[in-house]
């Protein structure tokens, strides 16, 4: 099985502009994924070492990890020109930010150290949510005829 690669000079101006526009989005969403994976690793280490972890922490952190994977996949696919992936990213990224704000704001729901991690995740998703919803981004995804 051979891998098909497009030579950079073969890319259209639109494709180059789209990739450039998505570079910061991919960076912050990769950071979101890294923080989410690190949190799961911390939870696993704590659990193995005998610390009891509240099921709400496991569930919340697992949901955040899943959303980090989805957002990064959507962003990577959109950066390659997928309009449906871009639309999903435009909808889901702001929802993730709002969900994080709500969860972090609930007093006593999560331990403070988990709330800090969640806030960091929200802070990483926020610029992606803003960037993919900028008016100029739609130019990079023309509607099909």
Tab-separated table of N, CA and C in Angstrom:
chain	number	residue	atom	x	y	z
A	1	UNK	N	0.845	-1.175	0.000
A	1	UNK	CA	0.000	0.000	0.000
A	1	UNK	C	0.890	1.239	0.000
A	2	UNK	N	0.662	2.104	-0.938
A	2	UNK	CA	1.477	3.310	-1.030
A	2	UNK	C	0.685	4.502	-0.531
A	3	UNK	N	1.376	5.415	0.044
A	3	UNK	CA	0.756	6.632	0.559
A	3	UNK	C	0.891	7.720	-0.490
A	4	UNK	N	-0.216	8.367	-0.781
A	4	UNK	CA	-0.208	9.452	-1.747
A	4	UNK	C	0.036	10.751	-1.011
A	5	UNK	N	1.051	11.464	-1.431
A	5	UNK	CA	1.364	12.756	-0.830
A	5	UNK	C	1.261	13.823	-1.901
A	6	UNK	N	0.725	14.944	-1.489
A	6	UNK	CA	0.623	16.077	-2.400
A	6	UNK	C	1.850	16.949	-2.187
A	7	UNK	N	2.526	17.221	-3.252
A	7	UNK	CA	3.689	18.102	-3.164
A	7	UNK	C	3.196	19.500	-2.810
A	8	UNK	N	3.888	20.196	-1.879
A	8	UNK	CA	3.422	21.517	-1.448
A	8	UNK	C	3.144	22.498	-2.581
A	9	UNK	N	3.894	22.426	-3.640
A	9	UNK	CA	3.661	23.361	-4.745
A	9	UNK	C	2.399	23.007	-5.522
A	10	UNK	N	1.904	21.792	-5.346
A	10	UNK	CA	0.693	21.380	-6.043
A	10	UNK	C	-0.568	21.854	-5.330
A	11	UNK	N	-0.432	22.330	-4.110
A	11	UNK	CA	-1.593	22.807	-3.372
A	11	UNK	C	-2.088	24.129	-3.947
A	12	UNK	N	-3.385	24.287	-3.931
A	12	UNK	CA	-3.961	25.547	-4.408
A	12	UNK	C	-3.749	26.626	-3.362
A	13	UNK	N	-3.941	27.848	-3.774
A	13	UNK	CA	-3.823	28.957	-2.827
A	13	UNK	C	-4.854	28.817	-1.715
A	14	UNK	N	-6.051	28.352	-2.062
A	14	UNK	CA	-7.104	28.180	-1.062
A	14	UNK	C	-6.702	27.125	-0.028
A	15	UNK	N	-6.120	26.037	-0.499
A	15	UNK	CA	-5.696	24.977	0.417
A	15	UNK	C	-4.579	25.466	1.329
A	16	UNK	N	-3.652	26.221	0.783
A	16	UNK	CA	-2.570	26.774	1.598
A	16	UNK	C	-3.115	27.754	2.639
A	17	UNK	N	-4.064	28.587	2.229
A	17	UNK	CA	-4.670	29.547	3.153
A	17	UNK	C	-5.428	28.819	4.263
A	18	UNK	N	-6.142	27.756	3.904
A	18	UNK	CA	-6.892	26.982	4.888
A	18	UNK	C	-5.935	26.320	5.891
A	19	UNK	N	-4.877	25.733	5.391
A	19	UNK	CA	-3.905	25.097	6.294
A	19	UNK	C	-3.274	26.122	7.233
A	20	UNK	N	-2.957	27.287	6.702
A	20	UNK	CA	-2.374	28.349	7.533
A	20	UNK	C	-3.378	28.817	8.577
A	21	UNK	N	-4.636	28.942	8.191
A	21	UNK	CA	-5.670	29.387	9.132
A	21	UNK	C	-5.903	28.366	10.235
A	22	UNK	N	-5.740	27.104	9.913
A	22	UNK	CA	-5.993	26.051	10.905
A	22	UNK	C	-4.777	25.706	11.758
A	23	UNK	N	-3.602	26.210	11.390
A	23	UNK	CA	-2.402	25.884	12.170
A	23	UNK	C	-2.567	26.232	13.655
A	24	UNK	N	-2.986	27.459	14.019
A	24	UNK	CA	-3.151	27.756	15.451
A	24	UNK	C	-4.274	26.948	16.096
A	25	UNK	N	-5.300	26.642	15.333
A	25	UNK	CA	-6.396	25.820	15.858
A	25	UNK	C	-5.866	24.431	16.209
A	26	UNK	N	-5.093	23.858	15.312
A	26	UNK	CA	-4.516	22.527	15.560
A	26	UNK	C	-3.555	22.547	16.739
A	27	UNK	N	-2.814	23.625	16.897
A	27	UNK	CA	-1.869	23.728	18.017
A	27	UNK	C	-2.610	23.732	19.352
A	28	UNK	N	-3.625	24.598	19.492
A	28	UNK	CA	-4.324	24.672	20.781
A	28	UNK	C	-5.132	23.405	21.056
A	29	UNK	N	-5.694	22.797	20.010
A	29	UNK	CA	-6.451	21.566	20.236
A	29	UNK	C	-5.533	20.385	20.532
A	30	UNK	N	-4.316	20.413	20.011
A	30	UNK	CA	-3.327	19.390	20.401
A	30	UNK	C	-2.965	19.574	21.873
A	31	UNK	N	-2.816	20.821	22.303
A	31	UNK	CA	-2.576	21.099	23.725
A	31	UNK	C	-3.719	20.594	24.586
A	32	UNK	N	-4.948	20.785	24.135
A	32	UNK	CA	-6.135	20.295	24.828
A	32	UNK	C	-6.071	18.780	24.970
A	33	UNK	N	-5.698	18.090	23.909
A	33	UNK	CA	-5.573	16.630	23.958
A	33	UNK	C	-4.475	16.205	24.930
A	34	UNK	N	-3.341	16.873	24.890
A	34	UNK	CA	-2.217	16.530	25.775
A	34	UNK	C	-2.609	16.709	27.245
A	35	UNK	N	-3.260	17.814	27.566
A	35	UNK	CA	-3.692	18.059	28.949
A	35	UNK	C	-4.712	17.005	29.371
A	36	UNK	N	-5.616	16.638	28.474
A	36	UNK	CA	-6.626	15.628	28.789
A	36	UNK	C	-6.008	14.251	29.028
A	37	UNK	N	-5.045	13.896	28.209
A	37	UNK	CA	-4.348	12.612	28.390
A	37	UNK	C	-3.559	12.629	29.694
A	38	UNK	N	-2.892	13.739	29.968
A	38	UNK	CA	-2.126	13.849	31.221
A	38	UNK	C	-3.041	13.691	32.430
A	39	UNK	N	-4.225	14.279	32.361
A	39	UNK	CA	-5.166	14.169	33.476
A	39	UNK	C	-5.602	12.721	33.674
A	40	UNK	N	-5.903	12.026	32.608
A	40	UNK	CA	-6.275	10.610	32.717
A	40	UNK	C	-5.116	9.813	33.313
A	41	UNK	N	-3.900	10.135	32.915
A	41	UNK	CA	-2.730	9.444	33.465
A	41	UNK	C	-2.617	9.695	34.967
A	42	UNK	N	-2.841	10.934	35.390
A	42	UNK	CA	-2.798	11.268	36.821
A	42	UNK	C	-3.857	10.481	37.577
A	43	UNK	N	-5.049	10.407	37.011
A	43	UNK	CA	-6.131	9.662	37.663
A	43	UNK	C	-5.796	8.176	37.780
A	44	UNK	N	-5.202	7.629	36.743
A	44	UNK	CA	-4.825	6.214	36.768
A	44	UNK	C	-3.750	5.976	37.821
A	45	UNK	N	-2.728	6.820	37.853
A	45	UNK	CA	-1.652	6.674	38.846
A	45	UNK	C	-2.210	6.793	40.257
A	46	UNK	N	-3.066	7.772	40.476
A	46	UNK	CA	-3.656	7.932	41.803
A	46	UNK	C	-4.500	6.723	42.180
A	47	UNK	N	-5.255	6.227	41.246
A	47	UNK	CA	-6.109	5.074	41.502
A	47	UNK	C	-5.288	3.832	41.825
A	48	UNK	N	-4.231	3.613	41.051
A	48	UNK	CA	-3.356	2.459	41.277
A	48	UNK	C	-2.638	2.568	42.618
A	49	UNK	N	-2.315	3.792	43.020
A	49	UNK	CA	-1.599	3.984	44.284
A	49	UNK	C	-2.534	3.966	45.495
A	50	UNK	N	-3.817	3.716	45.259
A	50	UNK	CA	-4.736	3.548	46.372
A	50	UNK	C	-5.626	4.734	46.686
A	51	UNK	N	-5.451	5.840	45.976
A	51	UNK	CA	-6.304	7.001	46.196
A	51	UNK	C	-7.653	6.747	45.535
A	52	UNK	N	-8.704	6.962	46.297
A	52	UNK	CA	-10.033	6.768	45.736
A	52	UNK	C	-10.413	8.012	44.933
A	53	UNK	N	-10.817	7.790	43.702
A	53	UNK	CA	-11.208	8.879	42.805
A	53	UNK	C	-12.726	8.861	42.686
A	54	UNK	N	-13.320	10.013	42.913
A	54	UNK	CA	-14.773	10.154	42.793
A	54	UNK	C	-15.199	9.789	41.371
A	55	UNK	N	-16.255	8.991	41.222
A	55	UNK	CA	-16.717	8.634	39.873
A	55	UNK	C	-17.040	9.850	38.997
A	56	UNK	N	-17.494	10.959	39.589
A	56	UNK	CA	-17.789	12.166	38.815
A	56	UNK	C	-16.522	12.706	38.152
A	57	UNK	N	-15.386	12.567	38.814
A	57	UNK	CA	-14.112	13.026	38.247
A	57	UNK	C	-13.741	12.141	37.057
A	58	UNK	N	-13.880	10.829	37.227
A	58	UNK	CA	-13.583	9.906	36.126
A	58	UNK	C	-14.462	10.209	34.912
A	59	UNK	N	-15.752	10.358	35.166
A	59	UNK	CA	-16.692	10.588	34.064
A	59	UNK	C	-16.375	11.907	33.371
A	60	UNK	N	-16.223	12.968	34.144
A	60	UNK	CA	-15.973	14.286	33.565
A	60	UNK	C	-14.675	14.304	32.765
A	61	UNK	N	-13.618	13.754	33.330
A	61	UNK	CA	-12.320	13.761	32.640
A	61	UNK	C	-12.344	12.868	31.395
A	62	UNK	N	-13.108	11.793	31.440
A	62	UNK	CA	-13.230	10.930	30.263
A	62	UNK	C	-14.009	11.628	29.154
A	63	UNK	N	-15.051	12.359	29.527
A	63	UNK	CA	-15.817	13.128	28.537
A	63	UNK	C	-14.924	14.193	27.900
A	64	UNK	N	-14.122	14.857	28.714
A	64	UNK	CA	-13.220	15.884	28.201
A	64	UNK	C	-12.183	15.261	27.263
A	65	UNK	N	-11.654	14.102	27.622
A	65	UNK	CA	-10.696	13.422	26.741
A	65	UNK	C	-11.361	13.077	25.415
A	66	UNK	N	-12.565	12.544	25.473
A	66	UNK	CA	-13.284	12.217	24.239
A	66	UNK	C	-13.534	13.438	23.378
A	67	UNK	N	-13.912	14.542	24.013
A	67	UNK	CA	-14.161	15.758	23.238
A	67	UNK	C	-12.867	16.308	22.652
A	68	UNK	N	-11.754	16.142	23.359
A	68	UNK	CA	-10.475	16.620	22.814
A	68	UNK	C	-10.091	15.832	21.561
A	69	UNK	N	-10.360	14.542	21.582
A	69	UNK	CA	-10.065	13.707	20.407
A	69	UNK	C	-10.954	14.120	19.236
A	70	UNK	N	-12.258	14.248	19.508
A	70	UNK	CA	-13.189	14.633	18.441
A	70	UNK	C	-12.841	15.987	17.833
A	71	UNK	N	-12.594	16.973	18.685
A	71	UNK	CA	-12.291	18.312	18.168
A	71	UNK	C	-11.027	18.303	17.319
A	72	UNK	N	-10.015	17.569	17.760
A	72	UNK	CA	-8.772	17.523	16.984
A	72	UNK	C	-8.990	16.814	15.645
A	73	UNK	N	-9.770	15.752	15.645
A	73	UNK	CA	-10.072	15.059	14.384
A	73	UNK	C	-10.851	15.983	13.453
A	74	UNK	N	-11.854	16.673	13.982
A	74	UNK	CA	-12.619	17.612	13.157
A	74	UNK	C	-11.713	18.701	12.591
A	75	UNK	N	-10.835	19.240	13.425
A	75	UNK	CA	-9.946	20.309	12.975
A	75	UNK	C	-8.978	19.815	11.902
A	76	UNK	N	-8.417	18.638	12.096
A	76	UNK	CA	-7.480	18.099	11.109
A	76	UNK	C	-8.193	17.844	9.781
A	77	UNK	N	-9.403	17.309	9.857
A	77	UNK	CA	-10.173	17.035	8.645
A	77	UNK	C	-10.588	18.340	7.968
A	78	UNK	N	-11.000	19.319	8.758
A	78	UNK	CA	-11.383	20.615	8.190
A	78	UNK	C	-10.185	21.305	7.539
A	79	UNK	N	-9.017	21.163	8.139
A	79	UNK	CA	-7.828	21.804	7.571
A	79	UNK	C	-7.485	21.236	6.202
A	80	UNK	N	-7.989	20.043	5.931
A	80	UNK	CA	-7.781	19.429	4.615
A	80	UNK	C	-8.936	19.726	3.659
A	81	UNK	N	-9.890	20.560	4.113
A	81	UNK	CA	-10.929	21.018	3.203
A	81	UNK	C	-12.328	20.490	3.439
A	82	UNK	N	-12.554	19.753	4.496
A	82	UNK	CA	-13.884	19.201	4.748
A	82	UNK	C	-14.811	20.253	5.367
A	83	UNK	N	-15.775	20.689	4.590
A	83	UNK	CA	-16.758	21.653	5.086
A	83	UNK	C	-17.596	21.071	6.220
A	84	UNK	N	-18.062	19.799	6.136
A	84	UNK	CA	-18.825	19.230	7.254
A	84	UNK	C	-18.017	19.178	8.561
A	85	UNK	N	-16.733	18.865	8.474
A	85	UNK	CA	-15.892	18.833	9.680
A	85	UNK	C	-15.753	20.230	10.261
A	86	UNK	N	-15.609	21.230	9.401
A	86	UNK	CA	-15.531	22.625	9.859
A	86	UNK	C	-16.819	23.038	10.552
A	87	UNK	N	-17.973	22.664	9.971
A	87	UNK	CA	-19.259	23.005	10.590
A	87	UNK	C	-19.398	22.338	11.951
A	88	UNK	N	-19.010	21.087	12.056
A	88	UNK	CA	-19.061	20.398	13.357
A	88	UNK	C	-18.172	21.095	14.379
A	89	UNK	N	-16.993	21.455	13.957
A	89	UNK	CA	-16.052	22.145	14.837
A	89	UNK	C	-16.611	23.492	15.287
A	90	UNK	N	-17.245	24.214	14.377
A	90	UNK	CA	-17.844	25.523	14.698
A	90	UNK	C	-18.932	25.391	15.756
A	91	UNK	N	-19.641	24.283	15.754
A	91	UNK	CA	-20.739	24.071	16.708
A	91	UNK	C	-20.224	23.505	18.021
A	92	UNK	N	-19.389	22.488	17.943
A	92	UNK	CA	-19.003	21.744	19.145
A	92	UNK	C	-17.980	22.491	19.999
A	93	UNK	N	-17.031	23.191	19.399
A	93	UNK	CA	-16.010	23.890	20.197
A	93	UNK	C	-16.627	24.900	21.170
A	94	UNK	N	-17.548	25.757	20.730
A	94	UNK	CA	-18.169	26.673	21.705
A	94	UNK	C	-18.984	25.946	22.773
A	95	UNK	N	-19.617	24.839	22.401
A	95	UNK	CA	-20.373	24.056	23.387
A	95	UNK	C	-19.440	23.519	24.459
A	96	UNK	N	-18.263	23.040	24.041
A	96	UNK	CA	-17.273	22.533	25.009
A	96	UNK	C	-16.843	23.656	25.952
A	97	UNK	N	-16.607	24.842	25.415
A	97	UNK	CA	-16.197	25.977	26.259
A	97	UNK	C	-17.283	26.296	27.282
A	98	UNK	N	-18.518	26.368	26.844
A	98	UNK	CA	-19.629	26.666	27.757
A	98	UNK	C	-19.769	25.566	28.801
A	99	UNK	N	-19.661	24.312	28.387
A	99	UNK	CA	-19.774	23.195	29.333
A	99	UNK	C	-18.679	23.268	30.395
A	100	UNK	N	-17.472	23.607	29.991
A	100	UNK	CA	-16.375	23.730	30.947
A	100	UNK	C	-16.659	24.856	31.938
A	101	UNK	N	-17.126	25.984	31.440
A	101	UNK	CA	-17.428	27.117	32.327
A	101	UNK	C	-18.490	26.714	33.347
A	102	UNK	N	-19.529	26.048	32.897
A	102	UNK	CA	-20.606	25.623	33.799
A	102	UNK	C	-20.075	24.643	34.845
A	103	UNK	N	-19.327	23.646	34.417
A	103	UNK	CA	-18.806	22.625	35.335
A	103	UNK	C	-17.856	23.251	36.352
A	104	UNK	N	-16.976	24.118	35.895
A	104	UNK	CA	-16.008	24.754	36.795
A	104	UNK	C	-16.718	25.674	37.792
A	105	UNK	N	-17.832	26.257	37.379
A	105	UNK	CA	-18.543	27.213	38.234
A	105	UNK	C	-19.394	26.548	39.322
A	106	UNK	N	-19.665	25.252	39.191
A	106	UNK	CA	-20.487	24.570	40.195
A	106	UNK	C	-19.641	24.333	41.445
A	107	UNK	N	-19.994	24.988	42.558
A	107	UNK	CA	-19.185	24.836	43.768
A	107	UNK	C	-19.274	23.416	44.334
A	108	UNK	N	-18.106	22.868	44.646
A	108	UNK	CA	-18.038	21.564	45.292
A	108	UNK	C	-18.273	20.367	44.399
A	109	UNK	N	-18.557	20.590	43.122
A	109	UNK	CA	-18.819	19.455	42.228
A	109	UNK	C	-17.557	18.644	41.959
A	110	UNK	N	-16.466	19.338	41.756
A	110	UNK	CA	-15.181	18.689	41.485
A	110	UNK	C	-14.143	19.240	42.452
A	111	UNK	N	-13.135	18.427	42.758
A	111	UNK	CA	-12.032	18.961	43.574
A	111	UNK	C	-11.367	20.143	42.855
A	112	UNK	N	-10.785	21.039	43.640
A	112	UNK	CA	-10.179	22.245	43.057
A	112	UNK	C	-9.125	21.935	41.999
A	113	UNK	N	-8.298	20.915	42.228
A	113	UNK	CA	-7.251	20.601	41.263
A	113	UNK	C	-7.841	20.129	39.933
A	114	UNK	N	-9.004	19.479	39.977
A	114	UNK	CA	-9.673	19.056	38.737
A	114	UNK	C	-10.316	20.271	38.065
A	115	UNK	N	-10.863	21.168	38.866
A	115	UNK	CA	-11.447	22.384	38.305
A	115	UNK	C	-10.392	23.218	37.585
A	116	UNK	N	-9.185	23.260	38.135
A	116	UNK	CA	-8.093	23.991	37.477
A	116	UNK	C	-7.772	23.337	36.132
A	117	UNK	N	-7.680	22.017	36.120
A	117	UNK	CA	-7.388	21.302	34.866
A	117	UNK	C	-8.484	21.559	33.847
A	118	UNK	N	-9.728	21.532	34.294
A	118	UNK	CA	-10.852	21.779	33.396
A	118	UNK	C	-10.798	23.206	32.849
A	119	UNK	N	-10.445	24.159	33.698
A	119	UNK	CA	-10.330	25.550	33.258
A	119	UNK	C	-9.225	25.700	32.213
A	120	UNK	N	-8.119	24.996	32.407
A	120	UNK	CA	-7.029	25.024	31.421
A	120	UNK	C	-7.532	24.470	30.086
A	121	UNK	N	-8.282	23.390	30.155
A	121	UNK	CA	-8.840	22.813	28.922
A	121	UNK	C	-9.757	23.812	28.223
A	122	UNK	N	-10.616	24.455	28.988
A	122	UNK	CA	-11.500	25.467	28.406
A	122	UNK	C	-10.723	26.611	27.792
A	123	UNK	N	-9.653	27.016	28.465
A	123	UNK	CA	-8.816	28.104	27.952
A	123	UNK	C	-8.114	27.706	26.649
A	124	UNK	N	-7.859	26.421	26.476
A	124	UNK	CA	-7.239	25.957	25.233
A	124	UNK	C	-8.258	25.862	24.099
A	125	UNK	N	-9.485	25.503	24.414
A	125	UNK	CA	-10.508	25.368	23.374
A	125	UNK	C	-11.049	26.731	22.938
A	126	UNK	N	-11.072	27.696	23.843
A	126	UNK	CA	-11.647	29.010	23.532
A	126	UNK	C	-11.067	29.649	22.273
A	127	UNK	N	-9.735	29.732	22.120
A	127	UNK	CA	-9.233	30.356	20.883
A	127	UNK	C	-9.628	29.574	19.630
A	128	UNK	N	-9.683	28.258	19.732
A	128	UNK	CA	-10.116	27.456	18.576
A	128	UNK	C	-11.562	27.780	18.228
A	129	UNK	N	-12.418	27.873	19.262
A	129	UNK	CA	-13.828	28.194	19.035
A	129	UNK	C	-13.981	29.562	18.378
A	130	UNK	N	-13.157	30.497	18.785
A	130	UNK	CA	-13.219	31.842	18.200
A	130	UNK	C	-12.705	31.823	16.764
A	131	UNK	N	-11.551	31.221	16.564
A	131	UNK	CA	-10.927	31.233	15.234
A	131	UNK	C	-11.793	30.564	14.170
A	132	UNK	N	-12.374	29.410	14.473
A	132	UNK	CA	-13.150	28.702	13.452
A	132	UNK	C	-14.480	29.384	13.170
A	133	UNK	N	-14.887	30.307	14.033
A	133	UNK	CA	-16.141	31.024	13.831
A	133	UNK	C	-15.954	32.443	13.306
A	134	UNK	N	-14.722	32.825	13.005
A	134	UNK	CA	-14.481	34.142	12.424
A	134	UNK	C	-15.134	34.234	11.045
A	135	UNK	N	-15.661	35.394	10.695
A	135	UNK	CA	-16.333	35.542	9.399
A	135	UNK	C	-15.461	35.149	8.202
A	136	UNK	N	-14.176	35.461	8.256
A	136	UNK	CA	-13.296	35.154	7.136
A	136	UNK	C	-13.052	33.672	6.913
A	137	UNK	N	-13.349	32.862	7.907
A	137	UNK	CA	-13.114	31.426	7.776
A	137	UNK	C	-14.041	30.798	6.728
A	138	UNK	N	-15.234	31.333	6.587
A	138	UNK	CA	-16.189	30.745	5.635
A	138	UNK	C	-15.699	30.840	4.188
A	139	UNK	N	-14.849	31.806	3.908
A	139	UNK	CA	-14.282	31.940	2.556
A	139	UNK	C	-13.458	30.709	2.187
A	140	UNK	N	-12.873	30.080	3.200
A	140	UNK	CA	-12.019	28.915	2.971
A	140	UNK	C	-12.830	27.649	2.706
A	141	UNK	N	-14.157	27.722	2.898
A	141	UNK	CA	-15.026	26.560	2.697
A	141	UNK	C	-16.206	26.939	1.815
A	142	UNK	N	-15.958	27.137	0.531
A	142	UNK	CA	-17.035	27.536	-0.363
A	142	UNK	C	-18.101	26.443	-0.456
A	143	UNK	N	-19.340	26.873	-0.583
A	143	UNK	CA	-20.440	25.912	-0.727
A	143	UNK	C	-20.320	25.243	-2.073
A	144	UNK	N	-20.612	23.958	-2.064
A	144	UNK	CA	-20.576	23.189	-3.312
A	144	UNK	C	-21.773	23.587	-4.171
A	145	UNK	N	-21.594	23.560	-5.460
A	145	UNK	CA	-22.675	23.948	-6.390
A	145	UNK	C	-23.725	22.879	-6.495
